[in-house]
């Protein structure tokens, strides 16, 4: 199966390329980008992540797409869908997530790409709900979730199992969006 390509006004969500590995490793090593994750990734971990993302896209027709801004940057990071491997009150589920290089923050790219992914999730894949979660203190990601029209209930907060007890990012918030049977695409 070939990975689908999603196109927005400014972005192209596509399969991963070998040329994505170096900028992806750089963003995964950036302490500000990785602040709300358990740790930065070294080059081998970053490459393995990209390999898994590409394999999932090809196998399933959905996953974590590499994002480019034609004429601006050949690789911004990723936006896409994943199936969390841990057990929680909301799993099994499909999650939408993103990770962009810091120099591309604040330009609406995450929201624009995520809208295209949600549209694909609901219209093409036929999903009825998509969730997103992040550390409580990750206000940037929470604002993206809110711009996407996702809803938040404090009763859905949970402790992310990949963080040790007492870690500042262990407590996570969960946002949800249900299919309305119509396109979620709109201007950034």
PDB file of C-alpha atoms in Angstrom:
ATOM      1  CA  UNK A   1       0.000   0.000   0.000  1.00  0.00           C
ATOM      2  CA  UNK A   2       1.195   3.489  -0.747  1.00  0.00           C
ATOM      3  CA  UNK A   3       0.935   6.175   1.915  1.00  0.00           C
ATOM      4  CA  UNK A   4      -1.765   8.723   1.063  1.00  0.00           C
ATOM      5  CA  UNK A   5      -0.675  12.331   0.544  1.00  0.00           C
ATOM      6  CA  UNK A   6      -2.706  15.067   2.225  1.00  0.00           C
ATOM      7  CA  UNK A   7      -2.552  18.583   0.802  1.00  0.00           C
ATOM      8  CA  UNK A   8      -3.571  21.811   2.521  1.00  0.00           C
ATOM      9  CA  UNK A   9      -3.276  25.429   1.475  1.00  0.00           C
ATOM     10  CA  UNK A  10       0.354  25.661   2.643  1.00  0.00           C
ATOM     11  CA  UNK A  11       1.395  22.108   3.490  1.00  0.00           C
ATOM     12  CA  UNK A  12       1.999  18.668   2.086  1.00  0.00           C
ATOM     13  CA  UNK A  13       1.680  15.654   4.399  1.00  0.00           C
ATOM     14  CA  UNK A  14       3.557  12.773   2.824  1.00  0.00           C
ATOM     15  CA  UNK A  15       5.589   9.614   3.318  1.00  0.00           C
ATOM     16  CA  UNK A  16       8.955   9.942   5.027  1.00  0.00           C
ATOM     17  CA  UNK A  17      12.173  10.396   3.041  1.00  0.00           C
ATOM     18  CA  UNK A  18      15.790   9.676   3.925  1.00  0.00           C
ATOM     19  CA  UNK A  19      16.404  13.436   3.744  1.00  0.00           C
ATOM     20  CA  UNK A  20      13.967  13.892   6.672  1.00  0.00           C
ATOM     21  CA  UNK A  21      16.195  11.984   9.076  1.00  0.00           C
ATOM     22  CA  UNK A  22      18.703  14.728   9.849  1.00  0.00           C
ATOM     23  CA  UNK A  23      16.185  17.525  10.545  1.00  0.00           C
ATOM     24  CA  UNK A  24      14.003  15.047  12.461  1.00  0.00           C
ATOM     25  CA  UNK A  25      16.945  14.057  14.654  1.00  0.00           C
ATOM     26  CA  UNK A  26      17.657  17.746  15.286  1.00  0.00           C
ATOM     27  CA  UNK A  27      14.105  18.475  16.445  1.00  0.00           C
ATOM     28  CA  UNK A  28      14.065  15.324  18.612  1.00  0.00           C
ATOM     29  CA  UNK A  29      17.286  16.505  20.285  1.00  0.00           C
ATOM     30  CA  UNK A  30      15.932  20.035  20.897  1.00  0.00           C
ATOM     31  CA  UNK A  31      15.223  20.391  24.619  1.00  0.00           C
ATOM     32  CA  UNK A  32      12.430  22.930  24.036  1.00  0.00           C
ATOM     33  CA  UNK A  33      10.663  20.705  21.506  1.00  0.00           C
ATOM     34  CA  UNK A  34      10.997  17.684  23.809  1.00  0.00           C
ATOM     35  CA  UNK A  35      10.190  19.503  27.063  1.00  0.00           C
ATOM     36  CA  UNK A  36       6.932  17.620  27.657  1.00  0.00           C
ATOM     37  CA  UNK A  37       8.281  14.216  26.633  1.00  0.00           C
ATOM     38  CA  UNK A  38      10.192  11.789  28.829  1.00  0.00           C
ATOM     39  CA  UNK A  39      13.521  12.650  27.189  1.00  0.00           C
ATOM     40  CA  UNK A  40      15.097  13.868  23.954  1.00  0.00           C
ATOM     41  CA  UNK A  41      15.921  11.199  21.382  1.00  0.00           C
ATOM     42  CA  UNK A  42      19.397  10.404  20.127  1.00  0.00           C
ATOM     43  CA  UNK A  43      19.978   9.875  16.414  1.00  0.00           C
ATOM     44  CA  UNK A  44      19.427   6.097  16.505  1.00  0.00           C
ATOM     45  CA  UNK A  45      16.153   6.501  18.434  1.00  0.00           C
ATOM     46  CA  UNK A  46      15.008   9.253  16.082  1.00  0.00           C
ATOM     47  CA  UNK A  47      15.790   7.167  12.988  1.00  0.00           C
ATOM     48  CA  UNK A  48      13.969   4.168  14.486  1.00  0.00           C
ATOM     49  CA  UNK A  49      10.945   6.401  15.167  1.00  0.00           C
ATOM     50  CA  UNK A  50      10.929   7.594  11.534  1.00  0.00           C
ATOM     51  CA  UNK A  51      11.230   3.980  10.326  1.00  0.00           C
ATOM     52  CA  UNK A  52       8.228   2.935  12.439  1.00  0.00           C
ATOM     53  CA  UNK A  53       6.207   5.939  11.262  1.00  0.00           C
ATOM     54  CA  UNK A  54       6.916   5.171   7.603  1.00  0.00           C
ATOM     55  CA  UNK A  55       6.143   1.453   8.012  1.00  0.00           C
ATOM     56  CA  UNK A  56       2.793   2.239   9.676  1.00  0.00           C
ATOM     57  CA  UNK A  57       1.839   4.684   6.908  1.00  0.00           C
ATOM     58  CA  UNK A  58       2.598   2.121   4.216  1.00  0.00           C
ATOM     59  CA  UNK A  59       0.965  -0.792   6.057  1.00  0.00           C
ATOM     60  CA  UNK A  60      -2.171   0.965   7.284  1.00  0.00           C
ATOM     61  CA  UNK A  61      -2.675   3.978   5.016  1.00  0.00           C
ATOM     62  CA  UNK A  62      -2.584   6.232   8.063  1.00  0.00           C
ATOM     63  CA  UNK A  63      -0.079   7.125  10.740  1.00  0.00           C
ATOM     64  CA  UNK A  64       2.383   9.947  11.319  1.00  0.00           C
ATOM     65  CA  UNK A  65       2.902  11.907   8.107  1.00  0.00           C
ATOM     66  CA  UNK A  66       6.052  13.903   7.436  1.00  0.00           C
ATOM     67  CA  UNK A  67       5.051  17.538   6.887  1.00  0.00           C
ATOM     68  CA  UNK A  68       6.630  19.914   4.392  1.00  0.00           C
ATOM     69  CA  UNK A  69       5.837  23.488   3.440  1.00  0.00           C
ATOM     70  CA  UNK A  70       6.593  23.694  -0.312  1.00  0.00           C
ATOM     71  CA  UNK A  71       8.773  26.666  -1.093  1.00  0.00           C
ATOM     72  CA  UNK A  72       9.423  27.251   2.631  1.00  0.00           C
ATOM     73  CA  UNK A  73      10.897  24.093   4.170  1.00  0.00           C
ATOM     74  CA  UNK A  74      11.225  20.499   2.968  1.00  0.00           C
ATOM     75  CA  UNK A  75      10.540  19.086   6.467  1.00  0.00           C
ATOM     76  CA  UNK A  76       8.751  20.691   9.422  1.00  0.00           C
ATOM     77  CA  UNK A  77       8.125  17.601  11.558  1.00  0.00           C
ATOM     78  CA  UNK A  78       5.172  15.236  11.696  1.00  0.00           C
ATOM     79  CA  UNK A  79       1.416  15.298  12.206  1.00  0.00           C
ATOM     80  CA  UNK A  80      -0.728  12.219  12.212  1.00  0.00           C
ATOM     81  CA  UNK A  81      -2.638   9.402  13.826  1.00  0.00           C
ATOM     82  CA  UNK A  82      -1.467   6.720  16.230  1.00  0.00           C
ATOM     83  CA  UNK A  83      -2.971   3.950  18.322  1.00  0.00           C
ATOM     84  CA  UNK A  84      -1.658   4.229  21.883  1.00  0.00           C
ATOM     85  CA  UNK A  85      -0.088   1.018  23.164  1.00  0.00           C
ATOM     86  CA  UNK A  86      -0.912   1.606  26.835  1.00  0.00           C
ATOM     87  CA  UNK A  87      -4.116   0.855  28.732  1.00  0.00           C
ATOM     88  CA  UNK A  88      -6.205   3.761  30.031  1.00  0.00           C
ATOM     89  CA  UNK A  89      -9.880   4.554  30.544  1.00  0.00           C
ATOM     90  CA  UNK A  90     -10.112   5.873  26.947  1.00  0.00           C
ATOM     91  CA  UNK A  91      -8.201   3.114  25.106  1.00  0.00           C
ATOM     92  CA  UNK A  92      -8.355   1.559  22.614  1.00  0.00           C
ATOM     93  CA  UNK A  93      -8.550   4.718  20.552  1.00  0.00           C
ATOM     94  CA  UNK A  94      -6.936   6.670  17.741  1.00  0.00           C
ATOM     95  CA  UNK A  95      -4.886   9.682  18.767  1.00  0.00           C
ATOM     96  CA  UNK A  96      -3.884  12.691  16.713  1.00  0.00           C
ATOM     97  CA  UNK A  97      -0.510  14.215  17.505  1.00  0.00           C
ATOM     98  CA  UNK A  98       2.196  16.485  16.167  1.00  0.00           C
ATOM     99  CA  UNK A  99       5.812  17.443  16.675  1.00  0.00           C
ATOM    100  CA  UNK A 100       7.280  20.334  14.712  1.00  0.00           C
ATOM    101  CA  UNK A 101      10.722  21.917  14.707  1.00  0.00           C
ATOM    102  CA  UNK A 102      10.805  25.013  16.917  1.00  0.00           C
ATOM    103  CA  UNK A 103      11.521  27.399  14.025  1.00  0.00           C
ATOM    104  CA  UNK A 104       8.105  26.448  12.605  1.00  0.00           C
ATOM    105  CA  UNK A 105       6.084  27.080  15.773  1.00  0.00           C
ATOM    106  CA  UNK A 106       3.546  29.878  15.933  1.00  0.00           C
ATOM    107  CA  UNK A 107       2.644  29.854  12.232  1.00  0.00           C
ATOM    108  CA  UNK A 108      -0.487  27.721  12.372  1.00  0.00           C
ATOM    109  CA  UNK A 109       1.161  24.730  10.694  1.00  0.00           C
ATOM    110  CA  UNK A 110       0.209  22.181  13.386  1.00  0.00           C
ATOM    111  CA  UNK A 111      -3.435  23.258  13.317  1.00  0.00           C
ATOM    112  CA  UNK A 112      -3.593  23.332   9.515  1.00  0.00           C
ATOM    113  CA  UNK A 113      -2.032  19.891   9.141  1.00  0.00           C
ATOM    114  CA  UNK A 114      -4.109  18.422  11.976  1.00  0.00           C
ATOM    115  CA  UNK A 115      -7.327  19.610  10.316  1.00  0.00           C
ATOM    116  CA  UNK A 116      -6.359  17.697   7.178  1.00  0.00           C
ATOM    117  CA  UNK A 117      -5.565  14.606   9.244  1.00  0.00           C
ATOM    118  CA  UNK A 118      -8.901  14.828  11.092  1.00  0.00           C
ATOM    119  CA  UNK A 119     -10.714  15.213   7.786  1.00  0.00           C
ATOM    120  CA  UNK A 120      -8.950  12.065   6.537  1.00  0.00           C
ATOM    121  CA  UNK A 121      -9.733  10.239   9.798  1.00  0.00           C
ATOM    122  CA  UNK A 122     -13.439  10.982   9.624  1.00  0.00           C
ATOM    123  CA  UNK A 123     -14.189  11.055   5.877  1.00  0.00           C
ATOM    124  CA  UNK A 124     -11.773   8.411   4.552  1.00  0.00           C
ATOM    125  CA  UNK A 125     -11.094   6.130   7.508  1.00  0.00           C
ATOM    126  CA  UNK A 126     -14.620   6.424   8.910  1.00  0.00           C
ATOM    127  CA  UNK A 127     -13.541   6.971  12.502  1.00  0.00           C
ATOM    128  CA  UNK A 128     -16.220   8.208  14.875  1.00  0.00           C
ATOM    129  CA  UNK A 129     -13.860   9.820  17.401  1.00  0.00           C
ATOM    130  CA  UNK A 130     -10.229  10.947  17.647  1.00  0.00           C
ATOM    131  CA  UNK A 131      -8.464  11.901  20.869  1.00  0.00           C
ATOM    132  CA  UNK A 132      -5.366  13.900  21.658  1.00  0.00           C
ATOM    133  CA  UNK A 133      -3.423  14.122  24.882  1.00  0.00           C
ATOM    134  CA  UNK A 134      -0.468  15.982  26.301  1.00  0.00           C
ATOM    135  CA  UNK A 135       1.134  16.958  29.580  1.00  0.00           C
ATOM    136  CA  UNK A 136      -1.074  19.340  31.572  1.00  0.00           C
ATOM    137  CA  UNK A 137       1.478  22.133  31.226  1.00  0.00           C
ATOM    138  CA  UNK A 138       1.856  21.906  27.439  1.00  0.00           C
ATOM    139  CA  UNK A 139      -0.170  25.006  26.654  1.00  0.00           C
ATOM    140  CA  UNK A 140       0.982  25.199  23.012  1.00  0.00           C
ATOM    141  CA  UNK A 141      -0.441  21.762  22.176  1.00  0.00           C
ATOM    142  CA  UNK A 142      -3.564  22.402  24.223  1.00  0.00           C
ATOM    143  CA  UNK A 143      -4.226  25.558  22.183  1.00  0.00           C
ATOM    144  CA  UNK A 144      -3.926  23.526  18.958  1.00  0.00           C
ATOM    145  CA  UNK A 145      -6.447  21.013  20.319  1.00  0.00           C
ATOM    146  CA  UNK A 146      -8.824  23.829  21.195  1.00  0.00           C
ATOM    147  CA  UNK A 147      -8.441  25.452  17.751  1.00  0.00           C
ATOM    148  CA  UNK A 148      -9.342  22.073  16.248  1.00  0.00           C
ATOM    149  CA  UNK A 149     -12.624  22.137  18.154  1.00  0.00           C
ATOM    150  CA  UNK A 150     -11.653  19.315  20.497  1.00  0.00           C
ATOM    151  CA  UNK A 151     -13.419  19.172  23.862  1.00  0.00           C
ATOM    152  CA  UNK A 152     -11.837  18.782  27.284  1.00  0.00           C
ATOM    153  CA  UNK A 153     -13.245  17.354  30.503  1.00  0.00           C
ATOM    154  CA  UNK A 154     -11.074  17.407  33.623  1.00  0.00           C
ATOM    155  CA  UNK A 155     -12.492  14.000  34.582  1.00  0.00           C
ATOM    156  CA  UNK A 156     -10.559  12.538  31.607  1.00  0.00           C
ATOM    157  CA  UNK A 157      -7.142  13.609  32.997  1.00  0.00           C
ATOM    158  CA  UNK A 158      -4.805  10.653  33.547  1.00  0.00           C
ATOM    159  CA  UNK A 159      -1.281   9.689  34.540  1.00  0.00           C
ATOM    160  CA  UNK A 160       0.748   8.824  31.442  1.00  0.00           C
ATOM    161  CA  UNK A 161       2.437   5.481  32.181  1.00  0.00           C
ATOM    162  CA  UNK A 162       5.732   6.283  30.396  1.00  0.00           C
ATOM    163  CA  UNK A 163       6.591   8.897  33.034  1.00  0.00           C
ATOM    164  CA  UNK A 164       7.716   7.919  36.533  1.00  0.00           C
ATOM    165  CA  UNK A 165       5.633   8.869  39.544  1.00  0.00           C
ATOM    166  CA  UNK A 166       6.476  12.441  40.521  1.00  0.00           C
ATOM    167  CA  UNK A 167       7.637  13.529  37.048  1.00  0.00           C
ATOM    168  CA  UNK A 168       6.350  17.006  36.167  1.00  0.00           C
ATOM    169  CA  UNK A 169       4.845  15.782  32.872  1.00  0.00           C
ATOM    170  CA  UNK A 170       3.209  12.595  34.186  1.00  0.00           C
ATOM    171  CA  UNK A 171      -0.280  14.137  34.542  1.00  0.00           C
ATOM    172  CA  UNK A 172      -1.899  14.399  31.114  1.00  0.00           C
ATOM    173  CA  UNK A 173      -5.036  16.001  29.737  1.00  0.00           C
ATOM    174  CA  UNK A 174      -7.258  14.314  27.174  1.00  0.00           C
ATOM    175  CA  UNK A 175      -9.154  16.113  24.430  1.00  0.00           C
ATOM    176  CA  UNK A 176     -11.750  14.504  22.159  1.00  0.00           C
ATOM    177  CA  UNK A 177     -13.458  15.261  18.875  1.00  0.00           C
ATOM    178  CA  UNK A 178     -16.271  13.290  17.323  1.00  0.00           C
ATOM    179  CA  UNK A 179     -17.116  13.046  13.652  1.00  0.00           C
ATOM    180  CA  UNK A 180     -19.885  15.409  12.696  1.00  0.00           C
ATOM    181  CA  UNK A 181     -20.251  13.800   9.290  1.00  0.00           C
ATOM    182  CA  UNK A 182     -18.828  16.900   7.627  1.00  0.00           C
ATOM    183  CA  UNK A 183     -15.418  18.241   6.745  1.00  0.00           C
ATOM    184  CA  UNK A 184     -13.372  19.730   9.598  1.00  0.00           C
ATOM    185  CA  UNK A 185     -11.237  21.653   7.119  1.00  0.00           C
ATOM    186  CA  UNK A 186     -11.318  25.423   7.456  1.00  0.00           C
ATOM    187  CA  UNK A 187      -8.893  28.273   7.296  1.00  0.00           C
ATOM    188  CA  UNK A 188      -6.069  28.301   9.884  1.00  0.00           C
TER     189      UNK A 188
END
